[in-house]
């Protein structure tokens, strides 16, 4: 029999998890915007907004220490981060475009180099996804093969019901364990009618055709036309649930400090600057070309997946109005 949970019980679930010493992260109001942030109580969960930033930072923080160093009389002491201290986490209220990006990121973080920081957080996190009943003009998840009811990446998935509450799909062992831990909060329901999900998130793009055009058009005037106005601010990469470039720097002095990992963005002028001073992507058009190539060609070549879930954040927040969905439609039309 299908399980359902009321909104009241969903908030109680968060309170119960907190009482049991889980870290619970979900959409929460931070000033005027919702962000995925640690919740202090169930009441804080925001259910009707796509958070401004994506959920990737639960696994891949904006910046983090990866080791500390100190020069002592005995020599240079290096201390690793204690990964076992990372908290068991439940990520709740995750929109399908954010949850679907997590298994896409698994590929690169567990590829030739295993990023234990990302992977340990992944192991310790249960994702409760939530279907969308509304979308805006920038959303285009359906165009990249997902949907407002997409369950990819979720361990449990909640779909709003007509009349209130949520239908609950168990998708993984982690989801089953969570449900089994708090059985009284979930009830069996015979007549659970799902609310209509968001519509209008874009006609399906032919990503294979787009990739075929990219395979043949590393040099194309299109890159100049698109990227001339790109300000190189990096907002598109920082907001994106699938972008994952980072830089590593030592901070402090030669005697005492930390090695830190920071988000980076291919739009930044120095992103590929070599120590020699040579920069193979010296102009903004080459940098924007890399953004599209990485998402729709290179990642597909390497992992058979696309680095875009159609969340629309880079469209909503680009200061110069660059619209990646429109660019994909333009490429699709050129590949006829
Ligand atoms: S948000 Fe817009 S202006 Fe900023 S780097 Fe991305 S495309 Fe360029
Ligand atoms: S490329 Fe833009 S629309 Fe696609 S997932 Fe990233 S931020 Fe969202």
mmCIF file of C-alpha atoms and ligand atoms in Angstrom:
data_model
loop_
_atom_site.group_PDB
_atom_site.id
_atom_site.type_symbol
_atom_site.label_atom_id
_atom_site.label_comp_id
_atom_site.label_asym_id
_atom_site.label_seq_id
_atom_site.Cartn_x
_atom_site.Cartn_y
_atom_site.Cartn_z
ATOM 1 C CA UNK A 1 0.000 0.000 0.000
ATOM 2 C CA UNK A 2 1.411 3.467 -0.833
ATOM 3 C CA UNK A 3 2.858 5.414 2.063
ATOM 4 C CA UNK A 4 1.992 9.051 2.619
ATOM 5 C CA UNK A 5 3.128 11.710 5.052
ATOM 6 C CA UNK A 6 1.281 14.848 6.113
ATOM 7 C CA UNK A 7 3.055 18.218 6.066
ATOM 8 C CA UNK A 8 2.774 18.283 9.856
ATOM 9 C CA UNK A 9 4.481 14.901 10.111
ATOM 10 C CA UNK A 10 7.160 15.933 7.612
ATOM 11 C CA UNK A 11 8.073 18.767 9.967
ATOM 12 C CA UNK A 12 7.905 16.330 12.909
ATOM 13 C CA UNK A 13 10.253 14.027 10.964
ATOM 14 C CA UNK A 14 12.804 16.844 10.850
ATOM 15 C CA UNK A 15 12.395 17.465 14.587
ATOM 16 C CA UNK A 16 12.795 13.753 15.306
ATOM 17 C CA UNK A 17 15.938 13.536 13.149
ATOM 18 C CA UNK A 18 17.426 16.542 14.932
ATOM 19 C CA UNK A 19 16.620 14.949 18.292
ATOM 20 C CA UNK A 20 18.423 11.815 17.105
ATOM 21 C CA UNK A 21 21.464 13.980 16.296
ATOM 22 C CA UNK A 22 21.253 13.943 12.520
ATOM 23 C CA UNK A 23 22.225 17.074 10.660
ATOM 24 C CA UNK A 24 19.163 18.057 8.627
ATOM 25 C CA UNK A 25 19.595 20.361 5.640
ATOM 26 C CA UNK A 26 16.756 21.747 3.577
ATOM 27 C CA UNK A 27 15.351 24.891 1.968
ATOM 28 C CA UNK A 28 15.223 27.593 4.625
ATOM 29 C CA UNK A 29 14.664 31.336 4.435
ATOM 30 C CA UNK A 30 17.907 33.302 4.673
ATOM 31 C CA UNK A 31 16.801 36.931 4.359
ATOM 32 C CA UNK A 32 14.752 37.266 1.217
ATOM 33 C CA UNK A 33 15.824 34.010 -0.386
ATOM 34 C CA UNK A 34 15.626 30.311 0.316
ATOM 35 C CA UNK A 35 18.898 28.406 0.591
ATOM 36 C CA UNK A 36 19.709 24.783 1.391
ATOM 37 C CA UNK A 37 20.940 25.268 4.952
ATOM 38 C CA UNK A 38 21.018 23.308 8.225
ATOM 39 C CA UNK A 39 17.561 23.391 9.807
ATOM 40 C CA UNK A 40 17.141 24.010 13.530
ATOM 41 C CA UNK A 41 13.501 22.829 13.551
ATOM 42 C CA UNK A 42 10.912 21.394 11.194
ATOM 43 C CA UNK A 43 9.004 24.654 11.028
ATOM 44 C CA UNK A 44 11.880 26.247 9.119
ATOM 45 C CA UNK A 45 11.481 24.031 6.057
ATOM 46 C CA UNK A 46 10.396 26.099 3.038
ATOM 47 C CA UNK A 47 8.243 24.047 0.699
ATOM 48 C CA UNK A 48 7.349 26.402 -2.121
ATOM 49 C CA UNK A 49 10.619 27.857 -3.420
ATOM 50 C CA UNK A 50 13.556 26.574 -5.437
ATOM 51 C CA UNK A 51 16.565 27.578 -3.306
ATOM 52 C CA UNK A 52 18.795 30.243 -4.856
ATOM 53 C CA UNK A 53 21.878 28.016 -4.722
ATOM 54 C CA UNK A 54 21.877 24.311 -5.446
ATOM 55 C CA UNK A 55 22.187 21.393 -3.030
ATOM 56 C CA UNK A 56 25.679 20.418 -4.285
ATOM 57 C CA UNK A 57 27.353 22.277 -1.435
ATOM 58 C CA UNK A 58 26.083 19.677 1.038
ATOM 59 C CA UNK A 59 28.622 17.328 -0.598
ATOM 60 C CA UNK A 60 31.022 19.843 -2.101
ATOM 61 C CA UNK A 61 31.210 22.996 0.083
ATOM 62 C CA UNK A 62 32.147 26.401 -1.351
ATOM 63 C CA UNK A 63 35.461 26.067 0.478
ATOM 64 C CA UNK A 64 36.899 23.578 2.938
ATOM 65 C CA UNK A 65 40.175 22.663 4.615
ATOM 66 C CA UNK A 66 41.711 19.498 3.239
ATOM 67 C CA UNK A 67 44.719 19.500 5.566
ATOM 68 C CA UNK A 68 46.528 21.703 8.089
ATOM 69 C CA UNK A 69 50.271 22.239 8.447
ATOM 70 C CA UNK A 70 52.545 23.615 11.115
ATOM 71 C CA UNK A 71 56.315 23.898 11.316
ATOM 72 C CA UNK A 72 57.547 22.793 14.726
ATOM 73 C CA UNK A 73 60.981 22.004 16.134
ATOM 74 C CA UNK A 74 60.417 18.415 15.006
ATOM 75 C CA UNK A 75 59.816 19.551 11.411
ATOM 76 C CA UNK A 76 56.727 20.181 9.313
ATOM 77 C CA UNK A 77 53.655 18.513 10.835
ATOM 78 C CA UNK A 78 50.778 17.768 8.495
ATOM 79 C CA UNK A 79 47.339 16.935 9.899
ATOM 80 C CA UNK A 80 44.599 15.381 7.798
ATOM 81 C CA UNK A 81 40.934 16.240 8.236
ATOM 82 C CA UNK A 82 39.082 13.670 10.349
ATOM 83 C CA UNK A 83 36.478 12.505 7.854
ATOM 84 C CA UNK A 84 34.855 10.233 10.430
ATOM 85 C CA UNK A 85 33.682 13.388 12.239
ATOM 86 C CA UNK A 86 31.404 14.322 9.310
ATOM 87 C CA UNK A 87 27.778 14.158 10.426
ATOM 88 C CA UNK A 88 25.095 11.749 9.275
ATOM 89 C CA UNK A 89 22.888 14.068 7.234
ATOM 90 C CA UNK A 90 19.370 14.070 5.850
ATOM 91 C CA UNK A 91 18.859 16.446 2.943
ATOM 92 C CA UNK A 92 15.145 17.155 2.730
ATOM 93 C CA UNK A 93 12.910 18.999 0.245
ATOM 94 C CA UNK A 94 15.394 18.645 -2.607
ATOM 95 C CA UNK A 95 14.038 19.645 -6.006
ATOM 96 C CA UNK A 96 14.389 17.049 -8.799
ATOM 97 C CA UNK A 97 16.873 19.197 -10.739
ATOM 98 C CA UNK A 98 19.144 19.317 -7.680
ATOM 99 C CA UNK A 99 18.793 15.675 -6.632
ATOM 100 C CA UNK A 100 19.405 14.447 -10.202
ATOM 101 C CA UNK A 101 22.736 16.283 -10.333
ATOM 102 C CA UNK A 102 24.175 14.342 -7.382
ATOM 103 C CA UNK A 103 24.650 10.961 -9.157
ATOM 104 C CA UNK A 104 26.039 12.903 -12.124
ATOM 105 C CA UNK A 105 28.679 14.364 -9.792
ATOM 106 C CA UNK A 106 29.392 10.892 -8.342
ATOM 107 C CA UNK A 107 31.004 10.002 -11.660
ATOM 108 C CA UNK A 108 33.719 12.624 -11.567
ATOM 109 C CA UNK A 109 34.368 12.505 -7.820
ATOM 110 C CA UNK A 110 34.847 8.719 -7.874
ATOM 111 C CA UNK A 111 36.710 8.502 -11.178
ATOM 112 C CA UNK A 112 40.528 8.161 -11.390
ATOM 113 C CA UNK A 113 40.958 10.100 -8.156
ATOM 114 C CA UNK A 114 38.528 9.241 -5.358
ATOM 115 C CA UNK A 115 37.569 12.453 -3.596
ATOM 116 C CA UNK A 116 37.017 11.165 -0.058
ATOM 117 C CA UNK A 117 35.574 14.486 1.104
ATOM 118 C CA UNK A 118 32.745 14.286 -1.425
ATOM 119 C CA UNK A 119 32.359 10.509 -1.100
ATOM 120 C CA UNK A 120 32.217 10.455 2.699
ATOM 121 C CA UNK A 121 29.461 13.080 2.687
ATOM 122 C CA UNK A 122 27.669 11.094 -0.009
ATOM 123 C CA UNK A 123 27.853 7.915 2.078
ATOM 124 C CA UNK A 124 26.482 9.720 5.106
ATOM 125 C CA UNK A 125 23.615 11.574 3.412
ATOM 126 C CA UNK A 126 20.055 10.475 2.701
ATOM 127 C CA UNK A 127 18.223 12.554 0.115
ATOM 128 C CA UNK A 128 14.481 13.230 0.372
ATOM 129 C CA UNK A 129 13.460 14.650 -3.003
ATOM 130 C CA UNK A 130 10.273 16.567 -3.660
ATOM 131 C CA UNK A 131 8.308 16.964 -6.899
ATOM 132 C CA UNK A 132 7.608 20.448 -8.241
ATOM 133 C CA UNK A 133 4.046 21.672 -8.711
ATOM 134 C CA UNK A 134 5.159 24.968 -10.190
ATOM 135 C CA UNK A 135 7.859 26.137 -12.546
ATOM 136 C CA UNK A 136 8.924 29.435 -14.094
ATOM 137 C CA UNK A 137 10.063 30.559 -17.531
ATOM 138 C CA UNK A 138 13.681 29.614 -16.812
ATOM 139 C CA UNK A 139 12.995 25.977 -15.791
ATOM 140 C CA UNK A 140 13.772 23.468 -18.551
ATOM 141 C CA UNK A 141 14.277 20.108 -16.808
ATOM 142 C CA UNK A 142 11.959 18.354 -19.286
ATOM 143 C CA UNK A 143 14.070 19.650 -22.166
ATOM 144 C CA UNK A 144 17.146 17.780 -20.875
ATOM 145 C CA UNK A 145 15.270 14.530 -20.269
ATOM 146 C CA UNK A 146 14.238 14.997 -16.632
ATOM 147 C CA UNK A 147 10.876 16.133 -15.261
ATOM 148 C CA UNK A 148 9.227 17.887 -12.279
ATOM 149 C CA UNK A 149 8.557 14.386 -10.885
ATOM 150 C CA UNK A 150 12.037 12.949 -11.613
ATOM 151 C CA UNK A 151 13.257 10.631 -8.827
ATOM 152 C CA UNK A 152 16.904 10.286 -9.960
ATOM 153 C CA UNK A 153 19.252 10.905 -7.031
ATOM 154 C CA UNK A 154 16.588 10.649 -4.310
ATOM 155 C CA UNK A 155 16.437 7.963 -1.628
ATOM 156 C CA UNK A 156 12.873 8.897 -0.703
ATOM 157 C CA UNK A 157 10.694 10.954 -3.016
ATOM 158 C CA UNK A 158 7.690 13.029 -1.987
ATOM 159 C CA UNK A 159 4.941 14.021 -4.393
ATOM 160 C CA UNK A 160 2.303 16.537 -3.241
ATOM 161 C CA UNK A 161 -1.215 15.114 -2.931
ATOM 162 C CA UNK A 162 -4.496 16.738 -3.790
ATOM 163 C CA UNK A 163 -5.871 17.877 -0.447
ATOM 164 C CA UNK A 164 -2.443 18.145 1.230
ATOM 165 C CA UNK A 165 0.363 15.884 2.344
ATOM 166 C CA UNK A 166 2.751 13.872 0.197
ATOM 167 C CA UNK A 167 2.877 10.485 -1.457
ATOM 168 C CA UNK A 168 6.154 8.816 -0.546
ATOM 169 C CA UNK A 169 8.206 6.582 -2.854
ATOM 170 C CA UNK A 170 11.032 4.538 -1.368
ATOM 171 C CA UNK A 171 13.847 4.303 -3.907
ATOM 172 C CA UNK A 172 16.892 2.957 -2.059
ATOM 173 C CA UNK A 173 17.937 1.073 1.078
ATOM 174 C CA UNK A 174 18.836 4.391 2.695
ATOM 175 C CA UNK A 175 15.288 5.607 2.038
ATOM 176 C CA UNK A 176 13.851 2.382 3.432
ATOM 177 C CA UNK A 177 15.966 2.688 6.580
ATOM 178 C CA UNK A 178 14.798 6.238 7.171
ATOM 179 C CA UNK A 179 11.167 5.290 6.738
ATOM 180 C CA UNK A 180 11.578 2.258 9.008
ATOM 181 C CA UNK A 181 13.147 4.405 11.723
ATOM 182 C CA UNK A 182 10.068 6.637 12.040
ATOM 183 C CA UNK A 183 7.190 4.341 10.960
ATOM 184 C CA UNK A 184 4.469 6.262 12.825
ATOM 185 C CA UNK A 185 5.027 9.389 10.750
ATOM 186 C CA UNK A 186 4.197 7.601 7.484
ATOM 187 C CA UNK A 187 0.744 6.116 6.952
ATOM 188 C CA UNK A 188 -0.705 3.650 4.439
ATOM 189 C CA UNK A 189 -3.220 5.344 2.180
ATOM 190 C CA UNK A 190 -5.506 3.655 -0.292
ATOM 191 C CA UNK A 191 -6.774 6.726 -2.090
ATOM 192 C CA UNK A 192 -3.725 8.981 -2.530
ATOM 193 C CA UNK A 193 -4.358 11.251 -5.513
ATOM 194 C CA UNK A 194 -1.276 13.137 -6.708
ATOM 195 C CA UNK A 195 -1.467 16.874 -7.333
ATOM 196 C CA UNK A 196 -0.708 17.983 -10.923
ATOM 197 C CA UNK A 197 3.001 18.622 -11.356
ATOM 198 C CA UNK A 198 4.579 21.684 -12.928
ATOM 199 C CA UNK A 199 4.160 21.917 -16.662
ATOM 200 C CA UNK A 200 5.828 23.987 -19.345
ATOM 201 C CA UNK A 201 9.434 23.225 -18.593
ATOM 202 C CA UNK A 202 10.447 23.033 -22.234
ATOM 203 C CA UNK A 203 10.142 20.728 -25.251
ATOM 204 C CA UNK A 204 12.694 17.935 -25.246
ATOM 205 C CA UNK A 205 16.055 18.945 -26.724
ATOM 206 C CA UNK A 206 17.883 16.448 -28.902
ATOM 207 C CA UNK A 207 21.069 16.266 -26.831
ATOM 208 C CA UNK A 208 22.655 13.718 -29.198
ATOM 209 C CA UNK A 209 22.276 16.119 -32.124
ATOM 210 C CA UNK A 210 23.601 18.976 -30.018
ATOM 211 C CA UNK A 211 26.622 16.885 -29.085
ATOM 212 C CA UNK A 212 27.211 15.938 -32.726
ATOM 213 C CA UNK A 213 27.304 19.663 -33.615
ATOM 214 C CA UNK A 214 29.709 20.346 -30.735
ATOM 215 C CA UNK A 215 31.944 17.472 -31.919
ATOM 216 C CA UNK A 216 32.453 19.348 -35.217
ATOM 217 C CA UNK A 217 32.351 22.984 -34.140
ATOM 218 C CA UNK A 218 35.129 23.736 -31.708
ATOM 219 C CA UNK A 219 35.806 26.699 -33.993
ATOM 220 C CA UNK A 220 32.573 28.503 -34.808
ATOM 221 C CA UNK A 221 31.524 32.152 -35.002
ATOM 222 C CA UNK A 222 28.678 31.189 -32.662
ATOM 223 C CA UNK A 223 31.056 31.290 -29.680
ATOM 224 C CA UNK A 224 31.871 34.943 -30.342
ATOM 225 C CA UNK A 225 28.226 35.831 -30.791
ATOM 226 C CA UNK A 226 27.211 34.178 -27.526
ATOM 227 C CA UNK A 227 30.087 35.148 -25.323
ATOM 228 C CA UNK A 228 30.811 38.714 -26.322
ATOM 229 C CA UNK A 229 28.732 40.037 -23.446
ATOM 230 C CA UNK A 230 29.683 37.435 -20.811
ATOM 231 C CA UNK A 231 31.081 39.368 -17.835
ATOM 232 C CA UNK A 232 33.027 36.353 -16.534
ATOM 233 C CA UNK A 233 31.422 36.686 -13.112
ATOM 234 C CA UNK A 234 31.194 32.922 -12.548
ATOM 235 C CA UNK A 235 27.671 33.132 -11.106
ATOM 236 C CA UNK A 236 26.412 30.514 -13.557
ATOM 237 C CA UNK A 237 28.953 27.962 -12.335
ATOM 238 C CA UNK A 238 28.536 28.759 -8.652
ATOM 239 C CA UNK A 239 24.738 28.423 -8.802
ATOM 240 C CA UNK A 240 24.748 25.299 -10.959
ATOM 241 C CA UNK A 241 23.995 21.943 -9.277
ATOM 242 C CA UNK A 242 26.331 20.141 -11.704
ATOM 243 C CA UNK A 243 29.373 22.458 -12.086
ATOM 244 C CA UNK A 244 32.191 21.102 -9.951
ATOM 245 C CA UNK A 245 35.492 22.805 -10.810
ATOM 246 C CA UNK A 246 37.657 23.738 -7.863
ATOM 247 C CA UNK A 247 41.061 25.137 -7.050
ATOM 248 C CA UNK A 248 43.424 24.226 -4.208
ATOM 249 C CA UNK A 249 45.458 26.864 -2.360
ATOM 250 C CA UNK A 250 47.616 27.027 0.720
ATOM 251 C CA UNK A 251 46.499 29.780 3.084
ATOM 252 C CA UNK A 252 48.417 31.109 6.082
ATOM 253 C CA UNK A 253 52.197 31.381 6.364
ATOM 254 C CA UNK A 254 55.031 28.985 5.621
ATOM 255 C CA UNK A 255 54.935 28.145 9.357
ATOM 256 C CA UNK A 256 51.239 27.586 9.935
ATOM 257 C CA UNK A 257 48.221 27.261 7.696
ATOM 258 C CA UNK A 258 45.680 25.211 5.829
ATOM 259 C CA UNK A 259 45.402 23.685 2.393
ATOM 260 C CA UNK A 260 41.948 24.639 1.116
ATOM 261 C CA UNK A 261 39.695 23.601 -1.718
ATOM 262 C CA UNK A 262 37.596 26.419 -3.251
ATOM 263 C CA UNK A 263 34.964 26.456 -5.982
ATOM 264 C CA UNK A 264 36.303 27.788 -9.267
ATOM 265 C CA UNK A 265 34.486 28.813 -12.451
ATOM 266 C CA UNK A 266 35.438 28.425 -16.107
ATOM 267 C CA UNK A 267 34.165 31.990 -16.710
ATOM 268 C CA UNK A 268 36.986 33.457 -14.599
ATOM 269 C CA UNK A 269 39.830 34.988 -16.612
ATOM 270 C CA UNK A 270 42.547 33.083 -14.748
ATOM 271 C CA UNK A 271 40.755 29.730 -14.686
ATOM 272 C CA UNK A 272 43.279 28.069 -17.018
ATOM 273 C CA UNK A 273 46.177 30.459 -16.524
ATOM 274 C CA UNK A 274 49.439 28.465 -16.614
ATOM 275 C CA UNK A 275 52.385 29.161 -14.317
ATOM 276 C CA UNK A 276 54.253 30.329 -17.438
ATOM 277 C CA UNK A 277 51.679 33.094 -17.920
ATOM 278 C CA UNK A 278 50.220 31.428 -21.009
ATOM 279 C CA UNK A 279 46.443 31.089 -20.905
ATOM 280 C CA UNK A 280 44.912 28.763 -23.519
ATOM 281 C CA UNK A 281 41.491 30.302 -22.821
ATOM 282 C CA UNK A 282 42.609 33.884 -22.937
ATOM 283 C CA UNK A 283 39.317 35.307 -24.227
ATOM 284 C CA UNK A 284 35.785 35.106 -22.856
ATOM 285 C CA UNK A 285 34.424 33.359 -25.949
ATOM 286 C CA UNK A 286 36.865 30.472 -25.376
ATOM 287 C CA UNK A 287 35.798 30.300 -21.749
ATOM 288 C CA UNK A 288 32.099 30.210 -22.571
ATOM 289 C CA UNK A 289 32.743 27.623 -25.277
ATOM 290 C CA UNK A 290 34.354 25.470 -22.612
ATOM 291 C CA UNK A 291 31.263 25.820 -20.415
ATOM 292 C CA UNK A 292 29.024 24.413 -23.150
ATOM 293 C CA UNK A 293 31.569 21.828 -24.359
ATOM 294 C CA UNK A 294 32.177 20.527 -20.836
ATOM 295 C CA UNK A 295 28.473 20.161 -20.099
ATOM 296 C CA UNK A 296 27.229 18.721 -23.359
ATOM 297 C CA UNK A 297 30.252 17.058 -24.989
ATOM 298 C CA UNK A 298 33.252 16.308 -22.740
ATOM 299 C CA UNK A 299 31.271 14.944 -19.789
ATOM 300 C CA UNK A 300 29.164 12.891 -22.173
ATOM 301 C CA UNK A 301 32.329 11.574 -23.889
ATOM 302 C CA UNK A 302 33.777 10.555 -20.535
ATOM 303 C CA UNK A 303 30.769 9.497 -18.472
ATOM 304 C CA UNK A 304 27.802 9.280 -20.862
ATOM 305 C CA UNK A 305 25.939 11.998 -18.959
ATOM 306 C CA UNK A 306 25.100 15.661 -19.363
ATOM 307 C CA UNK A 307 26.188 18.271 -16.841
ATOM 308 C CA UNK A 308 22.898 20.150 -16.857
ATOM 309 C CA UNK A 309 19.608 19.315 -15.168
ATOM 310 C CA UNK A 310 17.686 22.292 -16.533
ATOM 311 C CA UNK A 311 17.297 24.030 -13.152
ATOM 312 C CA UNK A 312 17.378 27.402 -14.894
ATOM 313 C CA UNK A 313 19.470 29.134 -12.210
ATOM 314 C CA UNK A 314 22.120 30.318 -14.657
ATOM 315 C CA UNK A 315 19.365 31.851 -16.797
ATOM 316 C CA UNK A 316 17.578 33.549 -13.892
ATOM 317 C CA UNK A 317 20.702 35.068 -12.419
ATOM 318 C CA UNK A 318 23.122 35.802 -15.273
ATOM 319 C CA UNK A 319 23.709 39.572 -14.978
ATOM 320 C CA UNK A 320 23.907 39.994 -18.755
ATOM 321 C CA UNK A 321 20.998 37.725 -19.656
ATOM 322 C CA UNK A 322 22.799 34.778 -21.247
ATOM 323 C CA UNK A 323 20.248 31.981 -21.655
ATOM 324 C CA UNK A 324 21.755 28.497 -21.910
ATOM 325 C CA UNK A 325 18.450 26.937 -23.000
ATOM 326 C CA UNK A 326 18.209 29.393 -25.908
ATOM 327 C CA UNK A 327 21.826 28.595 -26.833
ATOM 328 C CA UNK A 328 21.054 24.869 -26.878
ATOM 329 C CA UNK A 329 18.027 25.509 -29.103
ATOM 330 C CA UNK A 330 20.236 27.568 -31.436
ATOM 331 C CA UNK A 331 22.806 24.750 -31.615
ATOM 332 C CA UNK A 332 20.028 22.224 -32.185
ATOM 333 C CA UNK A 333 18.688 24.304 -35.073
ATOM 334 C CA UNK A 334 22.175 24.521 -36.636
ATOM 335 C CA UNK A 335 22.554 20.743 -36.478
ATOM 336 C CA UNK A 336 19.513 20.042 -38.713
HETATM 337 S S1 LIG B 1 26.565 34.288 -15.153
HETATM 338 FE FE1 LIG B 1 26.481 35.171 -17.232
HETATM 339 S S2 LIG B 1 28.023 36.836 -17.201
HETATM 340 FE FE2 LIG B 1 28.460 35.522 -15.412
HETATM 341 S S3 LIG B 1 30.019 34.054 -16.207
HETATM 342 FE FE3 LIG B 1 27.982 33.063 -16.448
HETATM 343 S S4 LIG B 1 27.382 33.575 -18.561
HETATM 344 FE FE4 LIG B 1 29.057 35.004 -18.018
HETATM 345 S S1 LIG B 2 23.784 24.744 -16.642
HETATM 346 FE FE1 LIG B 2 22.303 26.253 -15.842
HETATM 347 S S2 LIG B 2 20.281 25.304 -16.150
HETATM 348 FE FE2 LIG B 2 21.824 23.669 -16.385
HETATM 349 S S3 LIG B 2 21.933 22.747 -14.322
HETATM 350 FE FE3 LIG B 2 23.558 24.323 -14.455
HETATM 351 S S4 LIG B 2 22.617 26.216 -13.619
HETATM 352 FE FE4 LIG B 2 20.961 24.751 -14.049
#
